[in-house]
Tab-separated table of N, CA and C in Angstrom:
chain	number	residue	atom	x	y	z
A	1	MET	N	-149.876	103.924	13.116
A	1	MET	CA	-149.396	103.035	14.116
A	1	MET	C	-148.185	103.657	14.822
A	2	THR	N	-148.219	103.667	16.122
A	2	THR	CA	-147.145	104.281	16.869
A	2	THR	C	-145.908	103.383	16.857
A	3	LYS	N	-144.768	103.946	17.234
A	3	LYS	CA	-143.526	103.209	17.248
A	3	LYS	C	-143.624	102.055	18.246
A	4	LEU	N	-144.252	102.321	19.352
A	4	LEU	CA	-144.401	101.247	20.397
A	4	LEU	C	-145.171	100.038	19.851
A	5	LEU	N	-146.233	100.293	19.137
A	5	LEU	CA	-147.014	99.212	18.588
A	5	LEU	C	-146.243	98.483	17.504
A	6	GLN	N	-145.415	99.184	16.747
A	6	GLN	CA	-144.576	98.525	15.747
A	6	GLN	C	-143.589	97.560	16.431
A	7	TRP	N	-142.947	98.077	17.484
A	7	TRP	CA	-141.978	97.234	18.214
A	7	TRP	C	-142.675	96.028	18.877
A	8	LEU	N	-143.831	96.278	19.466
A	8	LEU	CA	-144.575	95.145	20.107
A	8	LEU	C	-145.004	94.096	19.091
A	9	PHE	N	-145.448	94.576	17.888
A	9	PHE	CA	-145.801	93.661	16.857
A	9	PHE	C	-144.591	92.836	16.395
A	10	GLY	N	-143.494	93.468	16.187
A	10	GLY	CA	-142.278	92.772	15.774
A	10	GLY	C	-141.792	91.764	16.800
A	11	VAL	N	-141.794	92.166	18.063
A	11	VAL	CA	-141.340	91.262	19.105
A	11	VAL	C	-142.299	90.081	19.274
A	12	SER	N	-143.575	90.322	19.151
A	12	SER	CA	-144.555	89.224	19.312
A	12	SER	C	-144.462	88.276	18.111
A	13	LEU	N	-144.189	88.815	16.933
A	13	LEU	CA	-144.026	87.973	15.744
A	13	LEU	C	-142.785	87.116	15.894
A	14	LEU	N	-141.681	87.678	16.334
A	14	LEU	CA	-140.465	86.906	16.572
A	14	LEU	C	-140.702	85.877	17.687
A	15	GLY	N	-141.431	86.246	18.735
A	15	GLY	CA	-141.688	85.318	19.797
A	15	GLY	C	-142.538	84.143	19.344
A	16	ALA	N	-143.500	84.433	18.514
A	16	ALA	CA	-144.369	83.364	17.984
A	16	ALA	C	-143.529	82.416	17.078
A	17	LEU	N	-142.696	82.957	16.251
A	17	LEU	CA	-141.821	82.126	15.419
A	17	LEU	C	-140.871	81.292	16.232
A	18	TRP	N	-140.301	81.920	17.284
A	18	TRP	CA	-139.396	81.183	18.176
A	18	TRP	C	-140.135	80.050	18.887
A	19	ALA	N	-141.344	80.283	19.334
A	19	ALA	CA	-142.108	79.228	20.008
A	19	ALA	C	-142.443	78.109	19.019
A	20	LEU	N	-142.809	78.473	17.777
A	20	LEU	CA	-143.112	77.420	16.797
A	20	LEU	C	-141.923	76.515	16.526
A	21	VAL	N	-140.734	77.125	16.394
A	21	VAL	CA	-139.562	76.341	16.083
A	21	VAL	C	-139.072	75.557	17.291
A	22	THR	N	-139.064	76.201	18.455
A	22	THR	CA	-138.494	75.572	19.632
A	22	THR	C	-139.335	74.436	20.141
A	23	PHE	N	-140.632	74.629	20.173
A	23	PHE	CA	-141.517	73.597	20.744
A	23	PHE	C	-142.207	72.748	19.666
A	24	ASP	N	-141.878	73.000	18.402
A	24	ASP	CA	-142.390	72.260	17.260
A	24	ASP	C	-143.953	72.181	17.350
A	25	LEU	N	-144.578	73.285	17.446
A	25	LEU	CA	-146.030	73.344	17.648
A	25	LEU	C	-146.820	72.946	16.410
A	26	LEU	N	-146.256	73.079	15.234
A	26	LEU	CA	-146.970	72.761	14.000
A	26	LEU	C	-146.541	71.413	13.458
A	27	ASP	N	-145.812	70.669	14.184
A	27	ASP	CA	-145.321	69.325	13.737
A	27	ASP	C	-144.595	69.456	12.381
A	28	LEU	N	-143.643	70.358	12.327
A	28	LEU	CA	-142.899	70.568	11.077
A	28	LEU	C	-141.785	69.552	10.875
A	29	SER	N	-141.528	68.743	11.820
A	29	SER	CA	-140.480	67.696	11.781
A	29	SER	C	-139.145	68.352	11.468
A	30	LEU	N	-138.844	69.438	12.175
A	30	LEU	CA	-137.569	70.098	12.011
A	30	LEU	C	-136.459	69.284	12.681
A	31	PRO	N	-135.228	69.333	12.163
A	31	PRO	CA	-134.164	68.599	12.796
A	31	PRO	C	-133.883	69.140	14.192
A	32	GLN	N	-133.349	68.265	15.008
A	32	GLN	CA	-133.073	68.628	16.416
A	32	GLN	C	-132.090	69.822	16.486
A	33	THR	N	-131.175	69.931	15.511
A	33	THR	CA	-130.199	71.042	15.580
A	33	THR	C	-130.892	72.385	15.437
A	34	TYR	N	-132.011	72.472	14.689
A	34	TYR	CA	-132.752	73.697	14.584
A	34	TYR	C	-133.302	74.134	15.987
A	35	ARG	N	-133.800	73.153	16.686
A	35	ARG	CA	-134.361	73.466	17.998
A	35	ARG	C	-133.253	73.840	18.948
A	36	GLU	N	-132.106	73.182	18.842
A	36	GLU	CA	-131.005	73.509	19.750
A	36	GLU	C	-130.452	74.914	19.475
A	37	VAL	N	-130.485	75.350	18.233
A	37	VAL	CA	-130.046	76.720	17.905
A	37	VAL	C	-131.096	77.739	18.300
A	38	ALA	N	-132.376	77.368	18.136
A	38	ALA	CA	-133.441	78.329	18.432
A	38	ALA	C	-133.685	78.558	19.923
A	39	TRP	N	-133.343	77.568	20.750
A	39	TRP	CA	-133.643	77.666	22.185
A	39	TRP	C	-132.970	78.881	22.831
A	40	PRO	N	-131.632	79.125	22.634
A	40	PRO	CA	-131.013	80.290	23.300
A	40	PRO	C	-131.116	81.581	22.476
A	41	MET	N	-131.837	81.589	21.383
A	41	MET	CA	-131.863	82.755	20.493
A	41	MET	C	-132.359	84.040	21.189
A	42	PRO	N	-133.403	84.017	22.082
A	42	PRO	CA	-133.775	85.268	22.757
A	42	PRO	C	-132.637	85.841	23.573
A	43	PHE	N	-131.835	85.058	24.192
A	43	PHE	CA	-130.705	85.526	24.975
A	43	PHE	C	-129.665	86.195	24.013
A	44	TYR	N	-129.398	85.541	22.937
A	44	TYR	CA	-128.435	86.110	21.934
A	44	TYR	C	-128.973	87.460	21.415
A	45	LEU	N	-130.232	87.528	21.103
A	45	LEU	CA	-130.827	88.763	20.586
A	45	LEU	C	-130.743	89.900	21.627
A	46	LEU	N	-130.973	89.531	22.896
A	46	LEU	CA	-130.926	90.515	23.970
A	46	LEU	C	-129.507	91.043	24.146
A	47	VAL	N	-128.517	90.140	24.102
A	47	VAL	CA	-127.120	90.583	24.196
A	47	VAL	C	-126.720	91.457	23.001
A	48	SER	N	-127.161	91.032	21.818
A	48	SER	CA	-126.853	91.813	20.609
A	48	SER	C	-127.453	93.228	20.685
A	49	PHE	N	-128.710	93.316	21.153
A	49	PHE	CA	-129.367	94.599	21.312
A	49	PHE	C	-128.625	95.453	22.319
A	50	GLY	N	-128.168	94.874	23.416
A	50	GLY	CA	-127.390	95.617	24.419
A	50	GLY	C	-126.108	96.158	23.859
A	51	CYS	N	-125.393	95.303	23.077
A	51	CYS	CA	-124.143	95.778	22.458
A	51	CYS	C	-124.397	96.903	21.485
A	52	TYR	N	-125.452	96.762	20.685
A	52	TYR	CA	-125.791	97.831	19.707
A	52	TYR	C	-126.124	99.125	20.461
A	53	SER	N	-126.896	99.028	21.535
A	53	SER	CA	-127.267	100.227	22.297
A	53	SER	C	-126.039	100.878	22.916
A	54	LEU	N	-125.139	100.076	23.459
A	54	LEU	CA	-123.933	100.659	24.067
A	54	LEU	C	-123.070	101.319	22.988
A	55	ALA	N	-122.932	100.689	21.839
A	55	ALA	CA	-122.140	101.266	20.760
A	55	ALA	C	-122.732	102.537	20.231
A	56	THR	N	-124.078	102.597	20.144
A	56	THR	CA	-124.777	103.823	19.682
A	56	THR	C	-124.597	104.953	20.660
A	57	VAL	N	-124.742	104.696	21.943
A	57	VAL	CA	-124.547	105.727	22.949
A	57	VAL	C	-123.102	106.211	22.943
A	58	GLY	N	-122.165	105.261	22.869
A	58	GLY	CA	-120.756	105.640	22.807
A	58	GLY	C	-120.407	106.528	21.600
A	59	TYR	N	-120.948	106.162	20.483
A	59	TYR	CA	-120.710	106.942	19.272
A	59	TYR	C	-121.311	108.329	19.371
A	60	ARG	N	-122.534	108.427	19.900
A	60	ARG	CA	-123.173	109.726	20.036
A	60	ARG	C	-122.436	110.611	21.040
A	61	VAL	N	-121.928	110.032	22.095
A	61	VAL	CA	-121.158	110.801	23.029
A	61	VAL	C	-119.876	111.285	22.451
A	62	ALA	N	-119.221	110.399	21.662
A	62	ALA	CA	-117.926	110.753	21.064
A	62	ALA	C	-118.082	111.840	19.988
A	63	THR	N	-119.217	111.908	19.324
A	63	THR	CA	-119.387	112.845	18.244
A	63	THR	C	-120.304	114.012	18.645
A	64	PHE	N	-120.485	114.209	19.985
A	64	PHE	CA	-121.353	115.277	20.465
A	64	PHE	C	-120.734	116.634	20.108
A	65	ASN	N	-121.544	117.485	19.542
A	65	ASN	CA	-121.065	118.824	19.136
A	65	ASN	C	-121.087	119.784	20.295
A	66	ASP	N	-120.021	120.595	20.438
A	66	ASP	CA	-120.039	121.682	21.427
A	66	ASP	C	-120.776	122.868	20.796
A	67	CYS	N	-121.569	123.492	21.621
A	67	CYS	CA	-122.349	124.646	21.170
A	67	CYS	C	-121.729	125.888	21.833
A	68	GLU	N	-120.714	126.450	21.231
A	68	GLU	CA	-120.021	127.614	21.807
A	68	GLU	C	-120.960	128.784	22.035
A	69	GLU	N	-121.763	129.065	21.032
A	69	GLU	CA	-122.653	130.212	21.138
A	69	GLU	C	-123.697	130.040	22.242
A	70	ALA	N	-124.220	128.808	22.336
A	70	ALA	CA	-125.216	128.557	23.406
A	70	ALA	C	-124.564	128.623	24.754
A	71	ALA	N	-123.313	128.162	24.887
A	71	ALA	CA	-122.627	128.257	26.159
A	71	ALA	C	-122.423	129.697	26.568
A	72	LYS	N	-122.007	130.556	25.637
A	72	LYS	CA	-121.830	131.972	25.954
A	72	LYS	C	-123.116	132.614	26.349
A	73	GLU	N	-124.205	132.309	25.633
A	73	GLU	CA	-125.502	132.864	25.957
A	73	GLU	C	-125.979	132.460	27.329
A	74	LEU	N	-125.740	131.195	27.691
A	74	LEU	CA	-126.091	130.667	29.016
A	74	LEU	C	-125.283	131.392	30.078
A	75	GLN	N	-124.015	131.599	29.871
A	75	GLN	CA	-123.184	132.317	30.852
A	75	GLN	C	-123.675	133.732	31.047
A	76	GLU	N	-124.062	134.382	29.970
A	76	GLU	CA	-124.640	135.750	30.079
A	76	GLU	C	-125.927	135.736	30.901
A	77	GLN	N	-126.763	134.755	30.662
A	77	GLN	CA	-128.020	134.666	31.403
A	77	GLN	C	-127.731	134.404	32.880
A	78	ILE	N	-126.732	133.629	33.177
A	78	ILE	CA	-126.344	133.353	34.596
A	78	ILE	C	-125.890	134.628	35.261
A	79	LYS	N	-125.048	135.402	34.546
A	79	LYS	CA	-124.587	136.691	35.083
A	79	LYS	C	-125.745	137.628	35.321
A	80	GLU	N	-126.674	137.674	34.390
A	80	GLU	CA	-127.860	138.572	34.563
A	80	GLU	C	-128.701	138.133	35.757
A	81	ALA	N	-128.844	136.848	35.940
A	81	ALA	CA	-129.659	136.319	37.055
A	81	ALA	C	-128.963	136.615	38.377
A	82	LYS	N	-127.613	136.473	38.454
A	82	LYS	CA	-126.922	136.794	39.669
A	82	LYS	C	-127.014	138.277	39.988
A	83	GLY	N	-126.875	139.118	38.986
A	83	GLY	CA	-127.032	140.542	39.163
A	83	GLY	C	-128.392	140.894	39.663
A	84	ASP	N	-129.410	140.300	39.104
A	84	ASP	CA	-130.765	140.554	39.526
A	84	ASP	C	-130.972	140.124	40.973
A	85	LEU	N	-130.443	138.981	41.354
A	85	LEU	CA	-130.563	138.507	42.725
A	85	LEU	C	-129.813	139.418	43.704
A	86	ARG	N	-128.637	139.923	43.322
A	86	ARG	CA	-127.902	140.855	44.163
A	86	ARG	C	-128.703	142.163	44.381
A	87	ARG	N	-129.334	142.652	43.299
A	87	ARG	CA	-130.147	143.863	43.414
A	87	ARG	C	-131.301	143.654	44.349
A	88	LYS	N	-131.788	142.434	44.419
A	88	LYS	CA	-132.923	142.164	45.326
A	88	LYS	C	-132.490	141.827	46.744
A	89	GLY	N	-131.169	141.871	46.971
A	89	GLY	CA	-130.650	141.723	48.334
A	89	GLY	C	-130.184	140.323	48.715
A	90	LEU	N	-130.077	139.414	47.790
A	90	LEU	CA	-129.627	138.068	48.060
A	90	LEU	C	-128.104	138.028	47.925
A	91	LYS	N	-127.426	137.508	48.920
A	91	LYS	CA	-125.970	137.413	48.871
A	91	LYS	C	-125.577	136.168	48.083
A	92	ILE	N	-124.758	136.370	47.051
A	92	ILE	CA	-124.303	135.225	46.217
A	92	ILE	C	-122.798	135.133	46.300
């Protein structure tokens, strides 16, 4: 099962449970407070997911490793490419 299918299955399961509680589809006779809490739950989950995503991206950016060797190698390749272009008559 691919990751997409796992996520879709999880979201559809949560959506079905939310609909059952919010609209009382199975006549469970749940208290009104349960329905009042369940009604805005998708919004709360979306905001929570956004906060988690923002925190994850921020953490990954803050702990990003510099690759000194790769940077030097890239600079050498750029110098070689410029020299090659100069030999072929392109002004840089």
